[in-house]
mmCIF file of C-alpha atoms in Angstrom:
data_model
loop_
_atom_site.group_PDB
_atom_site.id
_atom_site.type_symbol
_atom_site.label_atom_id
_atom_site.label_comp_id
_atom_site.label_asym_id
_atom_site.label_seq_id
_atom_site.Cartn_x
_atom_site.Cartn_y
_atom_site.Cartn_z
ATOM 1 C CA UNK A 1 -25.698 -17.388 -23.830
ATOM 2 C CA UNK A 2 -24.274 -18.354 -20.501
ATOM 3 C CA UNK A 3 -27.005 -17.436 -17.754
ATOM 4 C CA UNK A 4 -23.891 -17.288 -15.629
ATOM 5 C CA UNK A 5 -22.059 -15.319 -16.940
ATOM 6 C CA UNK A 6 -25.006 -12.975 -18.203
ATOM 7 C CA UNK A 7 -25.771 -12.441 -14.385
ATOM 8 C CA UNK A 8 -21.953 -11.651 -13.547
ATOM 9 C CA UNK A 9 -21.761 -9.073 -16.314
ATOM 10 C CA UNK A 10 -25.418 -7.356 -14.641
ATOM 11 C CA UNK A 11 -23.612 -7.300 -11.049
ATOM 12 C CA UNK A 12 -20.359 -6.379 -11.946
ATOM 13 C CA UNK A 13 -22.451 -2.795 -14.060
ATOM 14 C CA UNK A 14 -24.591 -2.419 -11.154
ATOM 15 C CA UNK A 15 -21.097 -2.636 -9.226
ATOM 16 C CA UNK A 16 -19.290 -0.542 -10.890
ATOM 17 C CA UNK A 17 -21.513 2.743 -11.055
ATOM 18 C CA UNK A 18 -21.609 2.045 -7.070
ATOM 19 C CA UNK A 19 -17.784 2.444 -7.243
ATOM 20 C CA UNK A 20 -18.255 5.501 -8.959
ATOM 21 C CA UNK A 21 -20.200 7.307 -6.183
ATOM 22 C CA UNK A 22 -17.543 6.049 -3.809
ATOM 23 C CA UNK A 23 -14.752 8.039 -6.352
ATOM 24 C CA UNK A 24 -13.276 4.778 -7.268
ATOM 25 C CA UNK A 25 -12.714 3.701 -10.552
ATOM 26 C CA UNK A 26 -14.458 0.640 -11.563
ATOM 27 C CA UNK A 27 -13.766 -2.476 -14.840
ATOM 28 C CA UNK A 28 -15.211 -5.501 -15.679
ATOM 29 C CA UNK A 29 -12.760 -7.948 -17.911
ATOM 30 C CA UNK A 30 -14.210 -11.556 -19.214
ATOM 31 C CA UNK A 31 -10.687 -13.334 -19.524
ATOM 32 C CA UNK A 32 -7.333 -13.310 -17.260
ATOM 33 C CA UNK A 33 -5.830 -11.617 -20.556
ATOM 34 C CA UNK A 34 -8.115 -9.420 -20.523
ATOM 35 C CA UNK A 35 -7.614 -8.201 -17.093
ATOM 36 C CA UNK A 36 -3.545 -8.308 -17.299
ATOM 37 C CA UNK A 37 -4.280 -6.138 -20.298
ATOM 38 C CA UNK A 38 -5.725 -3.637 -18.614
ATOM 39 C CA UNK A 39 -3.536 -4.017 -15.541
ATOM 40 C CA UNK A 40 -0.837 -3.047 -17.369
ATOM 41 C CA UNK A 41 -2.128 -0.364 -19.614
ATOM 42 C CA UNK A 42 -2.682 1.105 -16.205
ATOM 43 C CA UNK A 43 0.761 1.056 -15.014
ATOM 44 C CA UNK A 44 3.251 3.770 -17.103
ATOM 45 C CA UNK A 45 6.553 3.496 -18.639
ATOM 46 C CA UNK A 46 9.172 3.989 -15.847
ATOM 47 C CA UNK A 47 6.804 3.996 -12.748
ATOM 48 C CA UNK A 48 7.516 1.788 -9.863
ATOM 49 C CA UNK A 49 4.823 -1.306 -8.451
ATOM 50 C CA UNK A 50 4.387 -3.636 -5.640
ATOM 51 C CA UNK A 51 2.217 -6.112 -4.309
ATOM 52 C CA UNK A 52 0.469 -7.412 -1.327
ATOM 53 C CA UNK A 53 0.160 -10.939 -0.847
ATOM 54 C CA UNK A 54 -2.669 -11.868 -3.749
ATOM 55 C CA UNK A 55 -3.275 -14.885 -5.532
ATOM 56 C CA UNK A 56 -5.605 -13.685 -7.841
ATOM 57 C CA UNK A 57 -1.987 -11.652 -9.550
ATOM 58 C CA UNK A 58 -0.538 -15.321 -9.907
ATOM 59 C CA UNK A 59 -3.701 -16.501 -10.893
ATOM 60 C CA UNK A 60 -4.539 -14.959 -13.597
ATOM 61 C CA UNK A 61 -0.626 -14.479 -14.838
ATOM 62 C CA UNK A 62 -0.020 -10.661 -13.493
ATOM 63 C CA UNK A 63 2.878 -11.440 -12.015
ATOM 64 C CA UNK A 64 4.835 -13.048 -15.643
ATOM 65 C CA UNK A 65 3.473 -9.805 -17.477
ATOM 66 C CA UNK A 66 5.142 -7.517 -15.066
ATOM 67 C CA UNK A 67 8.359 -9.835 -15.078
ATOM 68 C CA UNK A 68 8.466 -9.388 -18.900
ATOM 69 C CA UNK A 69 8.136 -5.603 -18.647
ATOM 70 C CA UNK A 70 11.426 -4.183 -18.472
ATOM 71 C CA UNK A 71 10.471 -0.805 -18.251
ATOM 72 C CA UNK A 72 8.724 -1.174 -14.385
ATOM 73 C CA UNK A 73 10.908 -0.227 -11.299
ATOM 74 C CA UNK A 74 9.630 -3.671 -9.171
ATOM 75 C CA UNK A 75 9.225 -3.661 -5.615
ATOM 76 C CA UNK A 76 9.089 -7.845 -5.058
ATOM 77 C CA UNK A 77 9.334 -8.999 -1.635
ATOM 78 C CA UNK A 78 10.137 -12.478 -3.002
ATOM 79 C CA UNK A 79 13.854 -11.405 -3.802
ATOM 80 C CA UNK A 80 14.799 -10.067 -0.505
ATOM 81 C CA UNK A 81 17.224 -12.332 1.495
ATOM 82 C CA UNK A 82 16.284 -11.430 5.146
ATOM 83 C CA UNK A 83 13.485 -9.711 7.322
ATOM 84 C CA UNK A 84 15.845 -6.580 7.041
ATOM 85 C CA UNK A 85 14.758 -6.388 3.442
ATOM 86 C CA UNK A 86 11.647 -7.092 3.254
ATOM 87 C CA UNK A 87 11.083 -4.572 5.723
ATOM 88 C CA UNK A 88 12.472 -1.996 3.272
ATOM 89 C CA UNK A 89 10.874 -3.378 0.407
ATOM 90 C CA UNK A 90 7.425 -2.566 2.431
ATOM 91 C CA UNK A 91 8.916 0.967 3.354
ATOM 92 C CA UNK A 92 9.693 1.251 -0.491
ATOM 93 C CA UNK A 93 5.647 0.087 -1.038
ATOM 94 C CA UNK A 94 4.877 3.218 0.227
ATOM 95 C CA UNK A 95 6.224 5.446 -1.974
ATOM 96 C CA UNK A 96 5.401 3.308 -4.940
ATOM 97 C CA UNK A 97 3.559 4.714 -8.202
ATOM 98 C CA UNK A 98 1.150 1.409 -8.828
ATOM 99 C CA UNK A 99 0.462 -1.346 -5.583
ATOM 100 C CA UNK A 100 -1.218 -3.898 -6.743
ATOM 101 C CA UNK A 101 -3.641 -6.191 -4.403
ATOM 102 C CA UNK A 102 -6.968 -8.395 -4.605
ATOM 103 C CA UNK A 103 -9.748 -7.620 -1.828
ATOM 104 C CA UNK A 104 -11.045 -10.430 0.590
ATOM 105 C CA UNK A 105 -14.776 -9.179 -0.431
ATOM 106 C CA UNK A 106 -16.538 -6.646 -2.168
ATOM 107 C CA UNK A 107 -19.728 -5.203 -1.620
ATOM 108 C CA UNK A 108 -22.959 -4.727 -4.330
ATOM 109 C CA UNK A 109 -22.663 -1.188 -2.687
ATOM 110 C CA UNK A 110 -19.164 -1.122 -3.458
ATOM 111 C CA UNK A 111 -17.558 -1.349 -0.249
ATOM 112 C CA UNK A 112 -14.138 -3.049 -0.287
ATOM 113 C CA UNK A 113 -13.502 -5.289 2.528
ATOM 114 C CA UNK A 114 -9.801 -6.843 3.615
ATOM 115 C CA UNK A 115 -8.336 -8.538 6.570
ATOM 116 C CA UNK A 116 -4.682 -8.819 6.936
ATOM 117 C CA UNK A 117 -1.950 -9.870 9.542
ATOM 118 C CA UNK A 118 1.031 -7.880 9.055
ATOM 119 C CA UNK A 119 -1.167 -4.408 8.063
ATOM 120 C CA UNK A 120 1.263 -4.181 4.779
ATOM 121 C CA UNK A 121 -0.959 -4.644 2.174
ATOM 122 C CA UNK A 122 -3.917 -2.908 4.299
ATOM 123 C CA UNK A 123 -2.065 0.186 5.180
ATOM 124 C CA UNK A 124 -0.735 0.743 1.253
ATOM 125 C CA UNK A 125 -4.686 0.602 0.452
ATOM 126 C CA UNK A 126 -5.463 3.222 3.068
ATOM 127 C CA UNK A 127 -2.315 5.650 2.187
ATOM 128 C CA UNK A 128 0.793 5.898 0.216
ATOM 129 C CA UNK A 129 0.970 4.291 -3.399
ATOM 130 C CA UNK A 130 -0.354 6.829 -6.040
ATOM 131 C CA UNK A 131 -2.264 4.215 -7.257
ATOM 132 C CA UNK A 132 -3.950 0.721 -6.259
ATOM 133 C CA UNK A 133 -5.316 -1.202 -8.877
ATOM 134 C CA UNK A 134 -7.485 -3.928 -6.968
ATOM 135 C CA UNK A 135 -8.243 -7.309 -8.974
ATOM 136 C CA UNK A 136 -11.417 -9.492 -7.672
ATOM 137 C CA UNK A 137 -12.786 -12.237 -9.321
ATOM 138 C CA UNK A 138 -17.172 -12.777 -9.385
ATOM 139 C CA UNK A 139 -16.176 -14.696 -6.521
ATOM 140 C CA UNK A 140 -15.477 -11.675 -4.422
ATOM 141 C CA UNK A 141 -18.866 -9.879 -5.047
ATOM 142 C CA UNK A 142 -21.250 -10.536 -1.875
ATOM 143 C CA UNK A 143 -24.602 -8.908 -1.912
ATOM 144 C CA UNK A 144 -24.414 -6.558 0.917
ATOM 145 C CA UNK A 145 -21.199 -5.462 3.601
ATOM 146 C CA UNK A 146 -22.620 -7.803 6.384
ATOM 147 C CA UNK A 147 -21.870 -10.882 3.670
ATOM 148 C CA UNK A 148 -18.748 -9.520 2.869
ATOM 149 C CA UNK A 149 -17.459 -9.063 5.865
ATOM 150 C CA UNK A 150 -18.502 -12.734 6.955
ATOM 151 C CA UNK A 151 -17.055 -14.166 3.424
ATOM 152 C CA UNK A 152 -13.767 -12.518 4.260
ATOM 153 C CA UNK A 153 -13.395 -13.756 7.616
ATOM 154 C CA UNK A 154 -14.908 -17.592 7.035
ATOM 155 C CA UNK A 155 -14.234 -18.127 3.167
ATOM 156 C CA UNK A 156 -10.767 -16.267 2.249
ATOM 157 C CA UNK A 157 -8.843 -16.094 5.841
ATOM 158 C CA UNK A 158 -8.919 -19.884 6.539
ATOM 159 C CA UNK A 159 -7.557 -21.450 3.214
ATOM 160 C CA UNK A 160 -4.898 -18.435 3.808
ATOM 161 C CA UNK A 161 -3.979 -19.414 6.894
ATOM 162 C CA UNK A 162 -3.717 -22.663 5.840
ATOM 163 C CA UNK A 163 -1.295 -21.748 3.060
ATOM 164 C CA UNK A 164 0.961 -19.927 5.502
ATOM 165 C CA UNK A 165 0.658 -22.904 7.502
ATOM 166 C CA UNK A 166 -1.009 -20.878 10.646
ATOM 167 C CA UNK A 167 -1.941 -22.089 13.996
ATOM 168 C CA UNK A 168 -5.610 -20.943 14.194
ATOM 169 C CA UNK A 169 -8.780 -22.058 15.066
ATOM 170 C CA UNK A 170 -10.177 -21.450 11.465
ATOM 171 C CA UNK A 171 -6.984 -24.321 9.945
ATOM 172 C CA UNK A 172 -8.764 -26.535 12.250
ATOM 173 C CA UNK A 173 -12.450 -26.381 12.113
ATOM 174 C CA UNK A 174 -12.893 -24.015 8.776
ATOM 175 C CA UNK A 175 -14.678 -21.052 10.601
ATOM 176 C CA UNK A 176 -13.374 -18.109 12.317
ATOM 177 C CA UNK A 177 -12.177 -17.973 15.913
ATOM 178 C CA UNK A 178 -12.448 -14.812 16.751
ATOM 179 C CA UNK A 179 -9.068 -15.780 17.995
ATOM 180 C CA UNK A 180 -6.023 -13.828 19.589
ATOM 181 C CA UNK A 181 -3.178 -16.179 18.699
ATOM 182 C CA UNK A 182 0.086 -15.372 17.435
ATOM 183 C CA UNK A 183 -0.585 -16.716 14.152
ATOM 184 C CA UNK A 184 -3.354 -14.730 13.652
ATOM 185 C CA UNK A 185 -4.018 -13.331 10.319
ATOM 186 C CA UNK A 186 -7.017 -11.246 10.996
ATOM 187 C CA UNK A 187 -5.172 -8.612 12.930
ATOM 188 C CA UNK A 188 -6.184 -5.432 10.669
ATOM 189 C CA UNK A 189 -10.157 -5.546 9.587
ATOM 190 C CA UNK A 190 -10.369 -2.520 7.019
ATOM 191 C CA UNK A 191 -13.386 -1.830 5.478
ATOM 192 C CA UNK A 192 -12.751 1.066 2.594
ATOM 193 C CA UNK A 193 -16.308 2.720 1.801
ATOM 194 C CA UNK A 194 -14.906 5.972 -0.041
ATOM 195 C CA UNK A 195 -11.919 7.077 -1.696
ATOM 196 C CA UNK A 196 -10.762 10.306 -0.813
ATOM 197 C CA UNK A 197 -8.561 10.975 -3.605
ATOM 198 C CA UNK A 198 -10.979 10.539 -7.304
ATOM 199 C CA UNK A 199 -10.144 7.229 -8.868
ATOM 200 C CA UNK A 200 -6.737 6.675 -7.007
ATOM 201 C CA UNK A 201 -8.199 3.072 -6.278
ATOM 202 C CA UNK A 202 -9.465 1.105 -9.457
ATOM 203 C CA UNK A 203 -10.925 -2.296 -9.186
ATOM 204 C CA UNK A 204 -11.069 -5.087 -12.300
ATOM 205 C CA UNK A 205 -13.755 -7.211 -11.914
ATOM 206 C CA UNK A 206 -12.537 -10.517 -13.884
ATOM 207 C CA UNK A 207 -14.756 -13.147 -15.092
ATOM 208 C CA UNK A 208 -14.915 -16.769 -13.019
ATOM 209 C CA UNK A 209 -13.073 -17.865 -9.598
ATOM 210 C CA UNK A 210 -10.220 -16.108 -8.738
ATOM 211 C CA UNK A 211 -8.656 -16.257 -5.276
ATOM 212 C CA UNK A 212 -9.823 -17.192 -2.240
#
């Protein structure tokens, strides 16, 4: 027995009947495969997906298993050739069947936290795909919203600034500025506490260290 893991697999139950009450739909995988698995299952023959910026999707190999499904209309930002189309690929987002994203933090209580620049992948949480499947790794679990709101803002914004190569006070000293700067990528804070609409938003829980 891995105490570890033992310990993940009592938070992520204790998690997951917490989603519950908030009418969102809860998993808990122990492998990547696993959780593609399930992804996938999730997403029908012929419907349309997108994704926010996650690198828990490329992590874990999302991304290849929806580039080997020929039967998904694909929404990727990654193909467009100018602002003008990525624009419309976000419009397109909207009106998708399945948007697929990871959360910056996650609640015991099962509160999902997320801080974004742009508002895309924010705003397609809040309202517009018929479905959001959310993936988190252990990593994302914080015991109450107060640590989840500080692990999104001091342990997943900086290293993603840093990969967008930002101009912020967090690529420079680690922490959050509280800044105003152009390059800011804490524009939107959303915290999502209830789903309106009964398991429109599921979350898989995966095993390990996924994402930042």
């Amino acid at each position: 027995m891995d105490p570890k893991r033992e310990h993940h697999k009592i938070l992520a139950n204790q998690l997951i009947k917490n989603l519950a009450k908030r009418h969102m739909e809860g998993f808990y995988c122990e492998t990547p495969e696993e959780a593609c698995s399930l992804a996938s299952s999730l997403m029908k023959q012929g419907s349309s997906v997108s994704w926010g910026g996650t690198m828990t999707m490329k992590e874990i190999g999302l991304d290849k298993v929806i580039a080997n499904r020929s039967d998904l209309i694909v929404y990727d930002r990654a193909n467009a050739n100018s602002q003008e189309e990525i624009d419309e690929i976000y419009r397109k987002t909207f009106s998708a069947d399945n948007f697929i994203m990871s959360t910056n933090a996650i609640s015991l209580d099962g509160q999902l936290v997320n801080i974004d620049g742009t508002g895309n992948r924010v705003a397609a949480l809040i309202f517009g795909p018929k479905q959001v499947i959310v993936i988190a790794g252990m990593n994302k679990v914080c015991h109450d919203l107060d640590s989840a709101i500080v692990r999104a803002r001091n342990i997943a914004s900086p290293p993603n600034a840093l990969r967008f190569d930002k101009k912020t006070p967090c690529t420079a000293n680690g922490s959050c500025g509280d800044c105003l700067s152009g390059d800011c990528i804490c524009n939107q804070i959303v915290i999502t506490r209830n789903s309106r609409d009964e398991n429109r938003i599921k979350v898989i829980l995966v095993e390990g260290e996924w994402g930042y």
